[in-house]
Coordinates of C-alpha atoms in Angstrom, one line a residue:
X1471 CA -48.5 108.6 -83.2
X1472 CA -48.5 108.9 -79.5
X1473 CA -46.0 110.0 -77.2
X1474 CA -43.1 108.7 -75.7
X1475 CA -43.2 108.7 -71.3
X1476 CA -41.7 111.5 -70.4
X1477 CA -40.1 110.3 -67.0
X1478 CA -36.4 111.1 -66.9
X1479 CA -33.8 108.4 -65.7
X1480 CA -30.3 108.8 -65.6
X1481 CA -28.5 107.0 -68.3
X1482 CA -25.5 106.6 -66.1
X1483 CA -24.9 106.8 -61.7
X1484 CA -23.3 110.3 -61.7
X1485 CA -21.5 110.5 -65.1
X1486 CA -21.8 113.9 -67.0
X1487 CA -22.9 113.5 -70.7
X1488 CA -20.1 113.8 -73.0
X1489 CA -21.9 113.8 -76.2
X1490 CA -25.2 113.3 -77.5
X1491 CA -26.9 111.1 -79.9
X1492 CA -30.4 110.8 -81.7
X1493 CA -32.0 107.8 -81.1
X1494 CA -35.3 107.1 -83.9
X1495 CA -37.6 104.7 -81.7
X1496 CA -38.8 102.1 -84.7
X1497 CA -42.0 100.3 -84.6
X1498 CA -41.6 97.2 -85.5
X1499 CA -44.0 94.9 -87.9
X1500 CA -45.9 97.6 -88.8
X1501 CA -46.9 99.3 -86.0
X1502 CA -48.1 102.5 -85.8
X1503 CA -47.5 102.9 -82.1
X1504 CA -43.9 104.0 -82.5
X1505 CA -42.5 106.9 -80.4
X1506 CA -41.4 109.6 -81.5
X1507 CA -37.4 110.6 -82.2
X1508 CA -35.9 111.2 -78.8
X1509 CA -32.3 113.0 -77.8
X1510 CA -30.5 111.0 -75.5
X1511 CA -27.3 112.2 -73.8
X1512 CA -24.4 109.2 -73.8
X1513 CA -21.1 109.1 -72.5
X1514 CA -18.8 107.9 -75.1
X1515 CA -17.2 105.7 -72.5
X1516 CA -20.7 104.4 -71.0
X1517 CA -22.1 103.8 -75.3
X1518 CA -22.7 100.0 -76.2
X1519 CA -20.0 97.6 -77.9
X1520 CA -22.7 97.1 -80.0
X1521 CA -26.0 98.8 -81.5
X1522 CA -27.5 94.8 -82.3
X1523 CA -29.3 92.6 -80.2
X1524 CA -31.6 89.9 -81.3
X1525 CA -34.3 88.9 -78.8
X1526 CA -36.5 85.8 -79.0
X1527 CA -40.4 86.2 -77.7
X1528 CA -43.1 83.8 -76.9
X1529 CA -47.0 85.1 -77.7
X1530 CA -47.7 85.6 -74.0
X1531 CA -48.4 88.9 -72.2
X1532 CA -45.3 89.1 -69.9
X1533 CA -43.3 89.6 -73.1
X1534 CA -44.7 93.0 -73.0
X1535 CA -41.9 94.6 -71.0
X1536 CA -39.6 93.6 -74.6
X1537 CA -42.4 94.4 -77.2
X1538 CA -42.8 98.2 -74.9
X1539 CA -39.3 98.7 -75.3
X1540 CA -38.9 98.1 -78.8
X1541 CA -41.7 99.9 -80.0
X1542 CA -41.7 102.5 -77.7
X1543 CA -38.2 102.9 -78.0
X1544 CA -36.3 102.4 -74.8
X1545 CA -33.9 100.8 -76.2
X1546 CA -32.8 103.0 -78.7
X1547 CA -33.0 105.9 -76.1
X1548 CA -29.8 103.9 -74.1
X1549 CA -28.3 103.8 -77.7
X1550 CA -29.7 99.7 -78.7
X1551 CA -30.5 101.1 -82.0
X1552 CA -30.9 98.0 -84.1
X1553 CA -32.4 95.6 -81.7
X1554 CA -34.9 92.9 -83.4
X1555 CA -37.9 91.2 -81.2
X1556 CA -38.7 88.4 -83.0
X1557 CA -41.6 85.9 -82.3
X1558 CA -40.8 82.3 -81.6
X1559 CA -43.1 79.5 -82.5
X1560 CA -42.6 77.5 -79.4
X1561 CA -40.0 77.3 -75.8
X1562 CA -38.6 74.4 -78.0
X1563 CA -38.1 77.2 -80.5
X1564 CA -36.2 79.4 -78.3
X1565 CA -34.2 76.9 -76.3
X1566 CA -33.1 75.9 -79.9
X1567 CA -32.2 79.5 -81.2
X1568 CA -30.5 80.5 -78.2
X1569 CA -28.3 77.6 -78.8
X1570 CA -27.4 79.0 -82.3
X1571 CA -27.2 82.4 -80.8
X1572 CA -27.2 85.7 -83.7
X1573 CA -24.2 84.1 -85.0
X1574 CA -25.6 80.7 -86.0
X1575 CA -28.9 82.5 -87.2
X1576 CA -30.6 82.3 -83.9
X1577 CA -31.0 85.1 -80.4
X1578 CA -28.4 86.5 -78.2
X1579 CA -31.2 86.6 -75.2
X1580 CA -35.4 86.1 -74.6
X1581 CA -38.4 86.3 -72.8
X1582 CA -38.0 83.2 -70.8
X1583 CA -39.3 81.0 -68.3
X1584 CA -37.1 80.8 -65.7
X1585 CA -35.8 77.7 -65.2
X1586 CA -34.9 77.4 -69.1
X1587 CA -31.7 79.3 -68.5
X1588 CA -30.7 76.8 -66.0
X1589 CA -31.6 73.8 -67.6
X1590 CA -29.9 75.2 -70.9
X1591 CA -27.1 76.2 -68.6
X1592 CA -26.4 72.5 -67.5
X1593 CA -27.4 70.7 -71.0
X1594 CA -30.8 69.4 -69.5
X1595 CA -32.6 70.0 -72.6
X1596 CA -29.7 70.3 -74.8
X1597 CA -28.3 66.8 -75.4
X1598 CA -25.7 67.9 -72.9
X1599 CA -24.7 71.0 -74.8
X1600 CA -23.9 73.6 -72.3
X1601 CA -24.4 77.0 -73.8
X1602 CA -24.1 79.3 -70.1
X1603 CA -27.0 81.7 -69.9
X1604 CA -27.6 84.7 -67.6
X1605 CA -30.6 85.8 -66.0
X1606 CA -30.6 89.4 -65.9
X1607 CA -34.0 90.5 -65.1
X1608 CA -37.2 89.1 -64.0
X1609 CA -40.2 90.3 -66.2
X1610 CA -42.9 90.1 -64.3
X1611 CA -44.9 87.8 -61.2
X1612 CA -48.5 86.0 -61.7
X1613 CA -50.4 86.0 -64.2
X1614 CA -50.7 82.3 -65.6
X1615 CA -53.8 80.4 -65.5
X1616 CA -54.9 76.3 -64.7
X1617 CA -57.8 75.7 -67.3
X1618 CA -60.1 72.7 -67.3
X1619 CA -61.9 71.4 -70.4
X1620 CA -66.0 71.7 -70.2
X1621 CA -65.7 67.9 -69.2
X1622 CA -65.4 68.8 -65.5
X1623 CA -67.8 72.0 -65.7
X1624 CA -70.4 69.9 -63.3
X1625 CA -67.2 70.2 -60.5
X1626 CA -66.7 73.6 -61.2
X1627 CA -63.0 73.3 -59.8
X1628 CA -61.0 75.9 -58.1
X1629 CA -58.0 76.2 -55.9
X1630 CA -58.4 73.0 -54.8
X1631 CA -57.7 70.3 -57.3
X1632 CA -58.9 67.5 -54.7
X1633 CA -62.5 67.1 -56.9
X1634 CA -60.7 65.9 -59.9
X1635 CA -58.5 63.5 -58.3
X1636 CA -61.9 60.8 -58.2
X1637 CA -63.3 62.0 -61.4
X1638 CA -59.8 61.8 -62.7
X1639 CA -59.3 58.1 -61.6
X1640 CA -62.8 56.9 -62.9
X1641 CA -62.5 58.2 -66.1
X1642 CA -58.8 56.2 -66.4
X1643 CA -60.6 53.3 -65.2
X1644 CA -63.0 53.8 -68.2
X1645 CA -60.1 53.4 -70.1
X1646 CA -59.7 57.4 -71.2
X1647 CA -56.5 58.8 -71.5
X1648 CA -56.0 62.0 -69.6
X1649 CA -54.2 64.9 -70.4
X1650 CA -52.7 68.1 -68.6
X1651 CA -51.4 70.2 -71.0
X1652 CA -47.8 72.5 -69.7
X1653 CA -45.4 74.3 -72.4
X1654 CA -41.9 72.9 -71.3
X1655 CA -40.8 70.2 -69.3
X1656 CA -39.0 71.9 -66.2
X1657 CA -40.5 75.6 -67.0
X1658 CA -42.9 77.4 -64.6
X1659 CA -46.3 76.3 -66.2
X1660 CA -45.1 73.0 -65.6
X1661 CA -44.0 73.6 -62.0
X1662 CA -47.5 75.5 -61.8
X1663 CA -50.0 72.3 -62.6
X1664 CA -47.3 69.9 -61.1
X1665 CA -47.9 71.7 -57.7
X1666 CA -51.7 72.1 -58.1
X1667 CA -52.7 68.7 -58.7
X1668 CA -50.1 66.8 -56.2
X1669 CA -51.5 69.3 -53.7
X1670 CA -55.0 67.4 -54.2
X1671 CA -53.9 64.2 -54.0
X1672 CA -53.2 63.9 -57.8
X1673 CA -49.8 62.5 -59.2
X1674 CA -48.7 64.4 -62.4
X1675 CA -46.8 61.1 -63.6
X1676 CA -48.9 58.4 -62.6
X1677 CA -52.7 59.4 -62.5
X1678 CA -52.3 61.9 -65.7
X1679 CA -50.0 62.1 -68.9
X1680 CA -48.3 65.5 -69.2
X1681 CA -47.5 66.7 -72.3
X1682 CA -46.2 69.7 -74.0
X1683 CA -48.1 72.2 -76.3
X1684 CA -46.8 75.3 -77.2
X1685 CA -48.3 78.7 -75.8
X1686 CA -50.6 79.8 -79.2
X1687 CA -51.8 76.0 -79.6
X1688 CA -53.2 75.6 -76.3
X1689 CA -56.6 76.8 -77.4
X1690 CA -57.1 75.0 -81.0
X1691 CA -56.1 71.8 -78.6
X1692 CA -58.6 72.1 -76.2
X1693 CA -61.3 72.7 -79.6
X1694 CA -60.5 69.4 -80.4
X1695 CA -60.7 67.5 -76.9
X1696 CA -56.7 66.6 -76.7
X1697 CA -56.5 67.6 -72.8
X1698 CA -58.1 67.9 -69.7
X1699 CA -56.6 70.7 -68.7
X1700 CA -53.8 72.6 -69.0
X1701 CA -51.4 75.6 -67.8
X1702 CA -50.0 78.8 -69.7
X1703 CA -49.6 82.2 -69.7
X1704 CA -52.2 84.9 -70.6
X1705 CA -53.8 85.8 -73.0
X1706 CA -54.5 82.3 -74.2
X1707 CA -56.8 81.3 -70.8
X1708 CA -59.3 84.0 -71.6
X1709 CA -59.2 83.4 -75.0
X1710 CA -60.0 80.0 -73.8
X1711 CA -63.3 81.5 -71.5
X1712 CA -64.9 84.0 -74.4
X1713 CA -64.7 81.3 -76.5
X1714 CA -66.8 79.3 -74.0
X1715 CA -64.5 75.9 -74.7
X1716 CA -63.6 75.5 -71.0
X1717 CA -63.3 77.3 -67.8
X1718 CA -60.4 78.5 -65.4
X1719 CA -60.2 76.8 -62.4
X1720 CA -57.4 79.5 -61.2
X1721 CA -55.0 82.7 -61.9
X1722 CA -51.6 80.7 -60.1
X1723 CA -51.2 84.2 -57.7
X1724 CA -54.0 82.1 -56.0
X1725 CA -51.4 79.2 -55.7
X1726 CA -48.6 81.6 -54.6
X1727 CA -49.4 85.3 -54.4
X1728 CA -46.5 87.3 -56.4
X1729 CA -44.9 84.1 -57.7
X1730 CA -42.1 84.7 -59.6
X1731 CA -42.6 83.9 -64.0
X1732 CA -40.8 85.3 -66.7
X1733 CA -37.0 86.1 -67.0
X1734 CA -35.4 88.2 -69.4
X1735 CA -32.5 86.0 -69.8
X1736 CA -29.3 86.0 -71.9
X1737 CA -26.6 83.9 -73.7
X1738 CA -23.4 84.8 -71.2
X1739 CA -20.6 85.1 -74.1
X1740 CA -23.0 87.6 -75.4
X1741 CA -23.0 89.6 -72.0
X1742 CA -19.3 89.3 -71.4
X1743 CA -18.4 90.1 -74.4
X1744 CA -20.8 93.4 -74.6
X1745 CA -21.2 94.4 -71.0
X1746 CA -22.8 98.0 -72.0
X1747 CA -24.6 96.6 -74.1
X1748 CA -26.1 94.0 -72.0
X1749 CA -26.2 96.7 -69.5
X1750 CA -28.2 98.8 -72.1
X1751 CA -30.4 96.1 -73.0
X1752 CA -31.2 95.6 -69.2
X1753 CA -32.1 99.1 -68.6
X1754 CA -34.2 99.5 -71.8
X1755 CA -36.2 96.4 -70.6
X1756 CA -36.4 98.1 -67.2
X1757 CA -37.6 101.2 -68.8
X1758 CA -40.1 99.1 -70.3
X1759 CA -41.5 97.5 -67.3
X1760 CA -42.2 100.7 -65.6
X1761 CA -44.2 101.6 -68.9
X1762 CA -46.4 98.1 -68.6
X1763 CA -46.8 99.3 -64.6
X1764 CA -48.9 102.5 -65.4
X1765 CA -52.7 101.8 -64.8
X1766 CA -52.9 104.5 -67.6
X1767 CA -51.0 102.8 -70.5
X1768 CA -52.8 99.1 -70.0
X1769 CA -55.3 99.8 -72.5
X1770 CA -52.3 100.7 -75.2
X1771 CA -50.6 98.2 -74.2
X1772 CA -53.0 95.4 -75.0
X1773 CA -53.9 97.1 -78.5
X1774 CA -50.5 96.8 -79.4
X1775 CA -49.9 93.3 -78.1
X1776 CA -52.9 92.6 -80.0
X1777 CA -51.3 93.6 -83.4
X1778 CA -50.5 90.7 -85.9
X1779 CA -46.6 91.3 -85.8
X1780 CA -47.0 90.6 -82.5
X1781 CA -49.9 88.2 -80.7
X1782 CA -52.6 88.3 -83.2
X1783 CA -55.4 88.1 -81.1
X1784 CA -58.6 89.8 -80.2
X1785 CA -57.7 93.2 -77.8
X1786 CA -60.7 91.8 -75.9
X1787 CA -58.8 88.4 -75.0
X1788 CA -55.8 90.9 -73.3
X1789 CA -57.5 93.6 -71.9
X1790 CA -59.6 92.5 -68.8
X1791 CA -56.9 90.8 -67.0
X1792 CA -54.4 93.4 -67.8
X1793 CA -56.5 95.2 -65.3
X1794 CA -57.7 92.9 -63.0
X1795 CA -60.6 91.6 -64.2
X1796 CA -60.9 88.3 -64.2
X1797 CA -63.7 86.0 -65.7
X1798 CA -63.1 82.3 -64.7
X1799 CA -65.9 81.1 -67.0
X1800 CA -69.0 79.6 -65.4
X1801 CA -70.6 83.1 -64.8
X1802 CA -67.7 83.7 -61.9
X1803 CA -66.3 87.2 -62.5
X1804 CA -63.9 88.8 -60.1
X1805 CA -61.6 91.7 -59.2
X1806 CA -58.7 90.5 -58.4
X1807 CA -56.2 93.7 -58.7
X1808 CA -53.3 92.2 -56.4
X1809 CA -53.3 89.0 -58.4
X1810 CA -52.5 90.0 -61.7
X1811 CA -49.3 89.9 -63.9
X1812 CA -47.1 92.7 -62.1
X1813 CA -43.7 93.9 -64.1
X1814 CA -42.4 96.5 -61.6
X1815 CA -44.8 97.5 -58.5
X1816 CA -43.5 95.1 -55.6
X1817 CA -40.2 94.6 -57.0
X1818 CA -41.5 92.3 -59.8
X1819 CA -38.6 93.3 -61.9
X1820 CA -36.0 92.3 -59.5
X1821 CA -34.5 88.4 -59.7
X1822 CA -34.5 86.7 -56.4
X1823 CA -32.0 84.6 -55.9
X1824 CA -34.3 82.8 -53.2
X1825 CA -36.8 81.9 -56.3
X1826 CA -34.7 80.5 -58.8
X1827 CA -33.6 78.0 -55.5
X1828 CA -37.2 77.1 -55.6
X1829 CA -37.4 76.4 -59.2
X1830 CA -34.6 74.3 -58.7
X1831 CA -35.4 72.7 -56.2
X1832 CA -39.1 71.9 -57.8
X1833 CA -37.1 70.7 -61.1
X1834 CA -35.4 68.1 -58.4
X1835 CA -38.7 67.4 -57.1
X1836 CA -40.2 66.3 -60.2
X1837 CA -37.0 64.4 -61.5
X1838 CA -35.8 66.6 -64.0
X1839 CA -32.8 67.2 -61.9
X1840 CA -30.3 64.7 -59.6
X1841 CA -30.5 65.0 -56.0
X1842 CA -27.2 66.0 -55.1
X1843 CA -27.2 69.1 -57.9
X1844 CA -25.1 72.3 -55.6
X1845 CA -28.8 74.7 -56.8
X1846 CA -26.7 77.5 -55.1
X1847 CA -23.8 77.1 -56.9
X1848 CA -26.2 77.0 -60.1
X1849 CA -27.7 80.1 -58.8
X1850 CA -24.6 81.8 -58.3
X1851 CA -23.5 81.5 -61.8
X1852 CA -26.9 82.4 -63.7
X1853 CA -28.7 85.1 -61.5
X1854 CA -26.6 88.3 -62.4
X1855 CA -29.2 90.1 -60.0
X1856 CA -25.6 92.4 -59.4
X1857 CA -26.4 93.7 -63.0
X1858 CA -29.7 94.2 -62.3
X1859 CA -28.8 96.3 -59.9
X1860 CA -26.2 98.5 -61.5
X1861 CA -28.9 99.1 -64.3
X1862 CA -31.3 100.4 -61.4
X1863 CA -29.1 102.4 -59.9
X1864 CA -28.3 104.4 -63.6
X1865 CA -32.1 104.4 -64.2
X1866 CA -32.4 106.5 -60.5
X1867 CA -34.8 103.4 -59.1
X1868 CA -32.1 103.3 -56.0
X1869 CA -35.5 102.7 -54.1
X1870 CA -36.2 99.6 -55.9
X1871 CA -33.3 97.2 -54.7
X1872 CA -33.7 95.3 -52.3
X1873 CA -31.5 94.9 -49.2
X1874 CA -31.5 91.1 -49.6
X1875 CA -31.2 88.4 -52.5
X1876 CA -33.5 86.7 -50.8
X1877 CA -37.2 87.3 -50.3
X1878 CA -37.6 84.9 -47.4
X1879 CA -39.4 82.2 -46.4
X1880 CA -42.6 81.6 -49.0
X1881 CA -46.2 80.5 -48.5
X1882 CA -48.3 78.6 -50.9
X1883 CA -52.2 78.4 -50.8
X1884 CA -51.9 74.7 -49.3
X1885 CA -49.9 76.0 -45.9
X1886 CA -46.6 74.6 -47.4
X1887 CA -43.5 76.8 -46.6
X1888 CA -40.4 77.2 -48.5
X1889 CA -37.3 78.7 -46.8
X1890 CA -34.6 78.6 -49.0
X1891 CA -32.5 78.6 -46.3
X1892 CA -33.0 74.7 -46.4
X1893 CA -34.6 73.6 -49.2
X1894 CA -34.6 69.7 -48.5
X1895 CA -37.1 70.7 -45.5
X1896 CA -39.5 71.7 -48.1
X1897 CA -38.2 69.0 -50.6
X1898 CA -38.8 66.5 -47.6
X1899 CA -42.0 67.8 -46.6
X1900 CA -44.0 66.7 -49.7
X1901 CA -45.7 63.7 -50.8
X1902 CA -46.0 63.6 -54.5
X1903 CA -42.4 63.4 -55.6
X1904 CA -40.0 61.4 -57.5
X1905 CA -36.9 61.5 -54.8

């Protein structure tokens, strides 16, 4: 059994504890990481509507910050005593179940990528059902990778996809369908290999099909030659390299350094109707981030990922880029420290209302959303950053917020700006586009 982080936050902004409760932190599945019992102090006034919370998860490392809490027990400590984390099969999966919520069956909130809440939000990619969501935290920047089968090994691709866009158009002329693998129309992966290959000249649409493979399939795919390449979340693209059945062409902090990923999102009846909960939730999440932060705890971390109840993979497949290591395949092994998956250092945690305008406005891009959609007003009503921000300011991380929603004008790896201060310059700027 090993020990709970000691660090002390406040459960509340200057309220004196009333009463106290203990909170048994649970492992969950099995595992025998658990924390031990710890005494938390709660105001009666400040304690959760509810103790229950079910939270969907997809097998990719940036659902560590959710895993952490529940078996390390953050969320019991702010008095989420029966919270569930339960594995999805698929975005599909959990797009589907948030839609059900607890009540039908389904989640109250997930790991997420961050567009889903917006897209589920509007009815996008529910048949028109709008079921509101929240974003109430992002979970962490980087940390995805663009893979390429051993079919393009000779161009040993990089950064630049301009290499592929010939090979690319003489094996279509040979009469070979090509494949780039994402795992949800309109979600970041997708945004990710969209931007890569029009920035070489490659149309996702015309010169490639794109299609849609879960997380935990990308790998058995590639075995069996059904894509070219492909985008998704760790640990699957090293999984991909030590099994020596492609190579990675990039980690996408190349294509945008601290990109926004992940959300920790939420069904908004759920929230409204259990604000201390929700604001319970948040902060147990938080709590959880900071634990994932620690250069100390990555090795932990990554053995319990590992476990069956939760990824079920090799430690070996997690570990390396978890601290930085990075092997692209093709004997290219690097250090890159300041481009892996981050969940608190440089305000990882915090959701910028100037990224989910550039989500949007890529979803627009690509077609997935009209022109004339108001993004800001869309922003305005998902991005509860102003939650986010009371739950810093109880956990004592007063230093953390930022002075501004915005982070500013953006650079990506190609020279292209984004100021989301006028997103049809960028919009207008591009080639590749279907508006």
């Amino acid at each position: 059994m090993t020990r709970l982080n000691r660090r002390r936050f406040l459960t509340t902004a200057g309220t004196a504890a009333v009463g106290t409760v203990l909170l048994h932190a649970c492992s969950q599945g099995g595992s025998n990481q658990a924390s031990e019992s710890t005494a938390v102090a709660l105001d009666p006034a400040d304690a959760p509507e509810t103790p229950s919370a079910k939270l969907g998860f997809i097998a990719l490392t940036d659902s560590a910050p959710l895993i952490i809490a529940k078996v390390k027990g953050f969320y019991d400590k702010y008095g989420m005593t029966d919270v569930s984390v339960e594995k999805q099969a698929s975005w599909g999966t959990t797009r589907d179940n948030l839609v059900l919520g607890s009540g039908g069956g389904g989640i109250d909130g997930a790991h997420i990528l961050t567009p889903m809440p917006y897209l589920i939000s509007e009815g996008i990619v529910t048949d028109g059902n709008k079921v509101p969501m929240y974003i109430l935290a992002r979970l962490n920047v980087n940390g995805q990778g663009i893979c390429l089968s051993n079919d393009y090994t000779d161009l040993k691709v990089g950064v630049d996809s301009t290499p592929l866009k010939e090979a690319f158009a003489k094996r279509k002329a040979e009469g070979k369908e090509l494949k780039a693998a994402m795992t949800f129309p309109g979600g970041t992966h997708d945004l990710w290999i969209r931007y890569w290959m029009a920035a070489g000249g490659i149309d996702p649409d015309q010169d490639v099909s794109t299609i849609v493979v879960p997380p935990p399939q990308m790998v058995a795919n590639v075995k069996v030659g059904n894509m070219d390449a492909f985008c998704v979340g760790e640990p699957w693209p090293l999984q991909m390299v030590n099994q020596d059945l492609g190579y990675n062409a990039l980690t996408t902090g190349q294509l945008w350094k601290d990109h926004p990923e992940k959300a920790f999102g939420m069904r908004a009846d759920w929230v409204d109707a259990n604000p201390k909960a929700a604001k319970a939730l948040l902060m147990g999440t938080m709590e959880g981030q900071m634990w994932c932060s620690q250069p100390e705890n990555k090795e932990e971390m990554c053995q319990i990922l590992a476990e069956r109840a939760w990824f079920n993979v090799p430690f070996e497949d997690i570990i390396d880029r978890s601290q930085g290591k990075y092997d692209f395949g093709l004997d290219q092994v690097q250090e890159l420290p300041d481009l892996m998956q981050k969940y608190w250092n440089d305000n990882a945690s915090y959701p910028y209302k100037s990224h989910d305008l550039w989500f949007l406005t890529e979803n627009i891009r690509w077609g997935y959303l009209p022109p004339e959609t108001d993004i800001q007003a869309m922003v305005d009503a998902v991005n509860r950053e102003d939650l986010w921000r009371e739950a810093a300011t109880a956990l004592g991380q007063e230093a953390m917020i930022p002075k501004s929603t915005s982070r500013g004008v953006e650079t990506f790896f190609d020279g292209v700006t984004f100021d989301p201060e006028n997103p049809k310059a960028y919009l207008d700027s591009l080639t590749i586009k279907r508006v």
